[in-house]
Amino acid sequence: SGPLQECPWCKHTFPPQQGFQSLEQFEAWKRKEKADRGTPQAPSEAERGALQQIASSMLMCILYASRYARFVLLRASNHLACYVTRWSSTCDRRLHRVVNYTHSTYHLRMVGWVGDSFDCIEPHLFADADLAGCTFTQRSTNGLHLALRGPNTCFPIVGGSKRQGCVSNSTPESELVSTSYALRLHGLPALALFEVIFQRKVFMRVHEDNQAMIQVIKTCKNPTMRYLHRTHRISVGWLHERFQEGDLDLVYELTSRMCADIYTKTFDNKDKRQHACWLIGLVDPKDLKRMVKWMEDLPPSPT
């Protein structure tokens, strides 16, 4: 029947000129091709999860609470929400695990402290991304964390986790998309809000842990990713100009101090997960003093 013809930009597939007697034959062949490439398909009646009818309701309840007091659940709930239309038995097990974790961690609290005047407090925006975090679609996940910080202040404001719209081909590309997403949706609106609250010109620090991506924004030279505006709808030129205006500072952050790390990936090590939770202020009240001591012992930021 010949190879499948595919548009390199929109990924729309066209049938070969000959070899199929009917549209049904072509659709059946197309489904087989997608299955061979690993493209996620709607499960069959036998594979459909038992919780599909109530999955949306359960996930929205978890998401509502996690946005206020449990940022650590944002990645899991948003990731599962992408599978509502193709819910399977595997999703049932994942949702059951999320609910079990939620019920077993009622003792954890989101904490923050403010010990400085308005003149010493600045907003800090952390942006991070994983490369091909979704095993089915190979898309990356954006993560952001906005907090107020000062010499004696650390107060979390908002966290976010969102899967990117299309596939990123490199880590700097996914980091560029994540920084653009964090700035447009949370960083710049918060900057205007804090200027009204603090009654002064506010300076925001944007933390990134990828040096190649930082160099692209500072120099505005990006010869290997000229397709970003067509695929991800972001402009490197706009990012470069925005950071040149003086109210934003793009700084390199160590991975061990990257607060947005927990919004983009899962952890199979208990200590690493605990440290990631401590970075965003999620802690058992009994371990609060140990968390403060641990944060003081962290290696200083390169900036």
PDB file of C-alpha atoms in Angstrom, residues 108-268:
ATOM      1  CA  LEU A 108       2.072  17.718  56.196  1.00  0.00           C
ATOM      2  CA  ARG A 109       1.623  21.491  56.116  1.00  0.00           C
ATOM      3  CA  MET A 110       2.466  24.271  53.678  1.00  0.00           C
ATOM      4  CA  VAL A 111       4.501  26.753  55.716  1.00  0.00           C
ATOM      5  CA  GLY A 112       5.962  30.173  55.071  1.00  0.00           C
ATOM      6  CA  TRP A 113       7.469  32.907  57.191  1.00  0.00           C
ATOM      7  CA  VAL A 114       7.860  36.675  56.814  1.00  0.00           C
ATOM      8  CA  GLY A 115      10.388  38.474  59.020  1.00  0.00           C
ATOM      9  CA  ASP A 116      11.309  41.494  56.881  1.00  0.00           C
ATOM     10  CA  SER A 117       9.775  44.778  55.853  1.00  0.00           C
ATOM     11  CA  PHE A 118       8.440  45.360  52.339  1.00  0.00           C
ATOM     12  CA  ASP A 119      11.695  47.062  51.338  1.00  0.00           C
ATOM     13  CA  CYS A 120      13.675  43.811  51.790  1.00  0.00           C
ATOM     14  CA  ILE A 121      11.252  41.384  50.113  1.00  0.00           C
ATOM     15  CA  GLU A 122      11.467  40.427  46.429  1.00  0.00           C
ATOM     16  CA  PRO A 123       9.495  37.928  44.305  1.00  0.00           C
ATOM     17  CA  HIS A 124      11.455  34.948  43.020  1.00  0.00           C
ATOM     18  CA  LEU A 125      10.181  32.879  40.085  1.00  0.00           C
ATOM     19  CA  PHE A 126      11.511  29.359  39.506  1.00  0.00           C
ATOM     20  CA  ALA A 127      10.922  27.702  36.107  1.00  0.00           C
ATOM     21  CA  ASP A 128      11.863  24.146  35.197  1.00  0.00           C
ATOM     22  CA  ALA A 129      10.984  21.462  32.646  1.00  0.00           C
ATOM     23  CA  ASP A 130      11.642  17.795  32.051  1.00  0.00           C
ATOM     24  CA  LEU A 131      12.433  16.415  28.602  1.00  0.00           C
ATOM     25  CA  ALA A 132       9.861  13.959  27.209  1.00  0.00           C
ATOM     26  CA  GLY A 133       8.322  13.362  30.619  1.00  0.00           C
ATOM     27  CA  CYS A 134       5.148  11.853  29.160  1.00  0.00           C
ATOM     28  CA  THR A 135       5.963   8.301  28.085  1.00  0.00           C
ATOM     29  CA  PHE A 136       3.104   8.167  25.556  1.00  0.00           C
ATOM     30  CA  THR A 137       3.283  11.535  23.788  1.00  0.00           C
ATOM     31  CA  GLN A 138       6.970  12.338  24.552  1.00  0.00           C
ATOM     32  CA  ARG A 139       5.937  15.855  25.580  1.00  0.00           C
ATOM     33  CA  SER A 140       7.709  17.777  28.298  1.00  0.00           C
ATOM     34  CA  THR A 141       6.125  19.246  31.432  1.00  0.00           C
ATOM     35  CA  ASN A 142       6.356  22.888  32.534  1.00  0.00           C
ATOM     36  CA  GLY A 143       6.891  23.586  36.212  1.00  0.00           C
ATOM     37  CA  LEU A 144       6.911  26.915  38.039  1.00  0.00           C
ATOM     38  CA  HIS A 145       7.133  28.129  41.613  1.00  0.00           C
ATOM     39  CA  LEU A 146       6.604  31.728  42.717  1.00  0.00           C
ATOM     40  CA  ALA A 147       7.660  32.800  46.206  1.00  0.00           C
ATOM     41  CA  LEU A 148       8.461  35.924  48.191  1.00  0.00           C
ATOM     42  CA  ARG A 149      11.956  35.883  49.650  1.00  0.00           C
ATOM     43  CA  GLY A 150      14.149  38.059  51.791  1.00  0.00           C
ATOM     44  CA  PRO A 151      16.865  37.769  54.459  1.00  0.00           C
ATOM     45  CA  ASN A 152      14.278  36.365  56.904  1.00  0.00           C
ATOM     46  CA  THR A 153      11.400  35.649  54.532  1.00  0.00           C
ATOM     47  CA  CYS A 154      10.315  32.629  52.503  1.00  0.00           C
ATOM     48  CA  PHE A 155       6.641  32.529  51.580  1.00  0.00           C
ATOM     49  CA  PRO A 156       5.247  30.403  48.701  1.00  0.00           C
ATOM     50  CA  ILE A 157       2.657  32.106  46.503  1.00  0.00           C
ATOM     51  CA  VAL A 158       1.765  29.754  43.652  1.00  0.00           C
ATOM     52  CA  GLY A 159       2.928  26.566  41.961  1.00  0.00           C
ATOM     53  CA  GLY A 160       2.095  25.174  38.550  1.00  0.00           C
ATOM     54  CA  SER A 161       2.519  22.076  36.414  1.00  0.00           C
ATOM     55  CA  LYS A 162       1.363  21.820  32.800  1.00  0.00           C
ATOM     56  CA  ARG A 163       2.218  19.548  29.902  1.00  0.00           C
ATOM     57  CA  GLN A 164       3.600  21.328  26.845  1.00  0.00           C
ATOM     58  CA  GLY A 165       1.601  21.555  23.647  1.00  0.00           C
ATOM     59  CA  CYS A 166       4.025  19.662  21.414  1.00  0.00           C
ATOM     60  CA  VAL A 167       7.267  17.686  21.547  1.00  0.00           C
ATOM     61  CA  SER A 168      10.505  19.451  22.480  1.00  0.00           C
ATOM     62  CA  ASN A 169      13.692  18.164  20.872  1.00  0.00           C
ATOM     63  CA  SER A 170      16.216  19.235  23.530  1.00  0.00           C
ATOM     64  CA  THR A 171      16.470  20.297  27.142  1.00  0.00           C
ATOM     65  CA  PRO A 172      17.201  23.986  26.348  1.00  0.00           C
ATOM     66  CA  GLU A 173      14.105  24.044  24.122  1.00  0.00           C
ATOM     67  CA  SER A 174      11.854  22.668  26.850  1.00  0.00           C
ATOM     68  CA  GLU A 175      13.379  25.116  29.359  1.00  0.00           C
ATOM     69  CA  LEU A 176      12.683  28.046  27.018  1.00  0.00           C
ATOM     70  CA  VAL A 177       9.038  27.014  26.751  1.00  0.00           C
ATOM     71  CA  SER A 178       8.784  26.628  30.523  1.00  0.00           C
ATOM     72  CA  THR A 179      10.277  30.073  31.224  1.00  0.00           C
ATOM     73  CA  SER A 180       7.996  31.732  28.683  1.00  0.00           C
ATOM     74  CA  TYR A 181       4.972  29.992  30.221  1.00  0.00           C
ATOM     75  CA  ALA A 182       5.965  30.981  33.774  1.00  0.00           C
ATOM     76  CA  LEU A 183       6.557  34.626  32.842  1.00  0.00           C
ATOM     77  CA  ARG A 184       3.401  35.150  30.799  1.00  0.00           C
ATOM     78  CA  LEU A 185       0.936  33.444  33.130  1.00  0.00           C
ATOM     79  CA  HIS A 186       2.360  34.223  36.574  1.00  0.00           C
ATOM     80  CA  GLY A 187       5.593  36.228  36.610  1.00  0.00           C
ATOM     81  CA  LEU A 188       4.578  39.438  34.842  1.00  0.00           C
ATOM     82  CA  PRO A 189       1.060  39.649  36.378  1.00  0.00           C
ATOM     83  CA  ALA A 190       2.574  39.117  39.843  1.00  0.00           C
ATOM     84  CA  LEU A 191       5.181  41.796  39.157  1.00  0.00           C
ATOM     85  CA  ALA A 192       2.462  44.371  38.482  1.00  0.00           C
ATOM     86  CA  LEU A 193       0.490  43.238  41.543  1.00  0.00           C
ATOM     87  CA  PHE A 194       3.454  43.466  43.933  1.00  0.00           C
ATOM     88  CA  GLU A 195       4.279  46.975  42.719  1.00  0.00           C
ATOM     89  CA  VAL A 196       0.823  48.060  43.866  1.00  0.00           C
ATOM     90  CA  ILE A 197       1.110  46.223  47.207  1.00  0.00           C
ATOM     91  CA  PHE A 198       4.677  47.311  48.029  1.00  0.00           C
ATOM     92  CA  GLN A 199       4.200  50.860  46.656  1.00  0.00           C
ATOM     93  CA  ARG A 200       7.599  50.776  44.942  1.00  0.00           C
ATOM     94  CA  LYS A 201       9.396  49.458  41.879  1.00  0.00           C
ATOM     95  CA  VAL A 202       9.696  45.688  42.298  1.00  0.00           C
ATOM     96  CA  PHE A 203      12.603  43.616  40.976  1.00  0.00           C
ATOM     97  CA  MET A 204      11.967  39.930  40.180  1.00  0.00           C
ATOM     98  CA  ARG A 205      14.587  37.196  39.934  1.00  0.00           C
ATOM     99  CA  VAL A 206      13.904  34.330  37.524  1.00  0.00           C
ATOM    100  CA  HIS A 207      15.803  31.162  38.433  1.00  0.00           C
ATOM    101  CA  GLU A 208      16.863  28.602  35.801  1.00  0.00           C
ATOM    102  CA  ASP A 209      19.118  25.546  36.072  1.00  0.00           C
ATOM    103  CA  ASN A 210      20.098  25.233  32.395  1.00  0.00           C
ATOM    104  CA  GLN A 211      23.055  27.376  31.340  1.00  0.00           C
ATOM    105  CA  ALA A 212      22.561  26.835  27.598  1.00  0.00           C
ATOM    106  CA  MET A 213      19.023  28.202  27.805  1.00  0.00           C
ATOM    107  CA  ILE A 214      20.203  31.225  29.830  1.00  0.00           C
ATOM    108  CA  GLN A 215      22.841  31.985  27.189  1.00  0.00           C
ATOM    109  CA  VAL A 216      20.236  31.837  24.413  1.00  0.00           C
ATOM    110  CA  ILE A 217      18.066  34.449  26.149  1.00  0.00           C
ATOM    111  CA  LYS A 218      20.986  36.731  27.022  1.00  0.00           C
ATOM    112  CA  THR A 219      22.476  36.730  23.513  1.00  0.00           C
ATOM    113  CA  CYS A 220      19.213  36.314  21.529  1.00  0.00           C
ATOM    114  CA  LYS A 221      21.098  33.911  19.246  1.00  0.00           C
ATOM    115  CA  ASN A 222      19.250  30.691  18.566  1.00  0.00           C
ATOM    116  CA  PRO A 223      20.233  29.249  15.169  1.00  0.00           C
ATOM    117  CA  THR A 224      19.293  25.635  15.970  1.00  0.00           C
ATOM    118  CA  MET A 225      15.744  26.321  17.228  1.00  0.00           C
ATOM    119  CA  ARG A 226      14.297  28.732  14.697  1.00  0.00           C
ATOM    120  CA  TYR A 227      11.108  26.686  14.559  1.00  0.00           C
ATOM    121  CA  LEU A 228      10.067  27.609  18.131  1.00  0.00           C
ATOM    122  CA  HIS A 229       7.641  30.301  17.002  1.00  0.00           C
ATOM    123  CA  ARG A 230       5.801  27.850  14.714  1.00  0.00           C
ATOM    124  CA  THR A 231       5.722  24.864  17.075  1.00  0.00           C
ATOM    125  CA  HIS A 232       5.511  26.272  20.618  1.00  0.00           C
ATOM    126  CA  ARG A 233       4.354  29.805  19.728  1.00  0.00           C
ATOM    127  CA  ILE A 234       7.094  31.497  21.770  1.00  0.00           C
ATOM    128  CA  SER A 235       9.541  34.214  20.744  1.00  0.00           C
ATOM    129  CA  VAL A 236      13.150  34.181  21.927  1.00  0.00           C
ATOM    130  CA  GLY A 237      13.405  37.802  20.829  1.00  0.00           C
ATOM    131  CA  TRP A 238      10.559  38.793  23.157  1.00  0.00           C
ATOM    132  CA  LEU A 239      12.220  36.977  26.080  1.00  0.00           C
ATOM    133  CA  HIS A 240      15.525  38.725  25.345  1.00  0.00           C
ATOM    134  CA  GLU A 241      13.894  42.163  25.187  1.00  0.00           C
ATOM    135  CA  ARG A 242      11.849  41.554  28.329  1.00  0.00           C
ATOM    136  CA  PHE A 243      14.916  40.697  30.397  1.00  0.00           C
ATOM    137  CA  GLN A 244      16.698  43.811  29.092  1.00  0.00           C
ATOM    138  CA  GLU A 245      14.093  46.173  30.585  1.00  0.00           C
ATOM    139  CA  GLY A 246      15.639  46.088  34.066  1.00  0.00           C
ATOM    140  CA  ASP A 247      12.860  44.698  36.268  1.00  0.00           C
ATOM    141  CA  LEU A 248      13.737  41.038  35.602  1.00  0.00           C
ATOM    142  CA  ASP A 249      16.998  39.214  36.250  1.00  0.00           C
ATOM    143  CA  LEU A 250      17.663  35.756  34.817  1.00  0.00           C
ATOM    144  CA  VAL A 251      20.020  33.862  37.112  1.00  0.00           C
ATOM    145  CA  TYR A 252      21.479  30.367  37.155  1.00  0.00           C
ATOM    146  CA  GLU A 253      20.279  28.142  39.983  1.00  0.00           C
ATOM    147  CA  LEU A 254      21.720  24.880  41.239  1.00  0.00           C
ATOM    148  CA  THR A 255      19.564  21.814  40.680  1.00  0.00           C
ATOM    149  CA  SER A 256      19.684  21.101  44.420  1.00  0.00           C
ATOM    150  CA  ARG A 257      17.972  24.471  45.027  1.00  0.00           C
ATOM    151  CA  MET A 258      15.481  24.361  42.131  1.00  0.00           C
ATOM    152  CA  CYS A 259      12.052  24.684  43.756  1.00  0.00           C
ATOM    153  CA  ALA A 260      10.168  23.919  40.522  1.00  0.00           C
ATOM    154  CA  ASP A 261      11.748  20.472  40.210  1.00  0.00           C
ATOM    155  CA  ILE A 262       8.902  18.742  42.037  1.00  0.00           C
ATOM    156  CA  TYR A 263       6.322  19.978  39.493  1.00  0.00           C
ATOM    157  CA  THR A 264       7.971  18.237  36.540  1.00  0.00           C
ATOM    158  CA  LYS A 265       9.050  14.762  37.623  1.00  0.00           C
ATOM    159  CA  THR A 266       8.523  11.893  40.020  1.00  0.00           C
ATOM    160  CA  PHE A 267      10.992  10.739  42.669  1.00  0.00           C
ATOM    161  CA  ASP A 268      11.872   7.147  43.507  1.00  0.00           C
TER     162      ASP A 268
END
